[in-house]
Amino acid sequence: MENFFEPETECKTEQVGCPTMGYQDVNVCVPVRIKAFGEVGNATTKCLGKALITSGCGSCISSSGNICKFTVSQKLRIEVPIIFGARAEADEAIIDCDCDCDCDS
């Protein structure tokens, strides 16, 4: 019985060791919290109409010394910018290797 070998045309480098691939199926979970927020910006004020000045005496017959009282009122529109939303925050990831063995021993 004769053995026939085909001559190699490529130069192969010597391989050290035996290559292999290992796999581990895992379950990874990340706890997530959703926190709502409402942030208020700087208010803007607009005057609506003119200020109203009212005397504090009304129909006074007697004088109250050297004091005069009056009231000033102004109708305003206050614009308050508000941004509503939510943020997601994650805790540290947890891995379950589904391993029943004591790997430390």
mmCIF file of C-alpha atoms in Angstrom, residues 55-90:
data_model
loop_
_atom_site.group_PDB
_atom_site.id
_atom_site.type_symbol
_atom_site.label_atom_id
_atom_site.label_comp_id
_atom_site.label_asym_id
_atom_site.label_seq_id
_atom_site.Cartn_x
_atom_site.Cartn_y
_atom_site.Cartn_z
ATOM 1 C CA SER A 55 -55.940 107.958 48.377
ATOM 2 C CA GLY A 56 -56.175 106.394 51.813
ATOM 3 C CA CYS A 57 -58.360 109.146 53.295
ATOM 4 C CA GLY A 58 -61.550 108.832 51.328
ATOM 5 C CA SER A 59 -63.869 111.505 52.728
ATOM 6 C CA CYS A 60 -61.936 112.662 55.771
ATOM 7 C CA ILE A 61 -63.311 115.620 57.725
ATOM 8 C CA SER A 62 -60.672 115.635 60.396
ATOM 9 C CA SER A 63 -56.944 115.564 59.786
ATOM 10 C CA SER A 64 -54.747 112.850 61.263
ATOM 11 C CA GLY A 65 -51.695 115.030 61.792
ATOM 12 C CA ASN A 66 -48.856 115.098 59.314
ATOM 13 C CA ILE A 67 -49.436 111.623 57.727
ATOM 14 C CA CYS A 68 -50.898 110.932 54.300
ATOM 15 C CA LYS A 69 -51.664 107.422 53.149
ATOM 16 C CA PHE A 70 -52.229 106.051 49.667
ATOM 17 C CA THR A 71 -52.240 102.748 47.833
ATOM 18 C CA VAL A 72 -50.626 101.837 44.538
ATOM 19 C CA SER A 73 -51.849 98.771 42.676
ATOM 20 C CA GLN A 74 -50.726 97.367 39.369
ATOM 21 C CA LYS A 75 -52.111 94.470 37.391
ATOM 22 C CA LEU A 76 -49.256 92.190 36.277
ATOM 23 C CA ARG A 77 -48.823 89.161 34.080
ATOM 24 C CA ILE A 78 -46.144 86.865 35.432
ATOM 25 C CA GLU A 79 -44.729 84.390 32.916
ATOM 26 C CA VAL A 80 -43.074 81.392 34.532
ATOM 27 C CA PRO A 81 -41.267 78.997 32.208
ATOM 28 C CA ILE A 82 -41.532 75.413 33.434
ATOM 29 C CA ILE A 83 -39.881 72.350 31.960
ATOM 30 C CA PHE A 84 -41.455 68.988 32.789
ATOM 31 C CA GLY A 85 -39.795 65.697 32.093
ATOM 32 C CA ALA A 86 -38.280 62.575 33.527
ATOM 33 C CA ARG A 87 -34.801 61.184 33.952
ATOM 34 C CA ALA A 88 -33.790 57.550 33.929
ATOM 35 C CA GLU A 89 -31.231 56.485 36.512
ATOM 36 C CA ALA A 90 -29.637 53.056 36.496
#
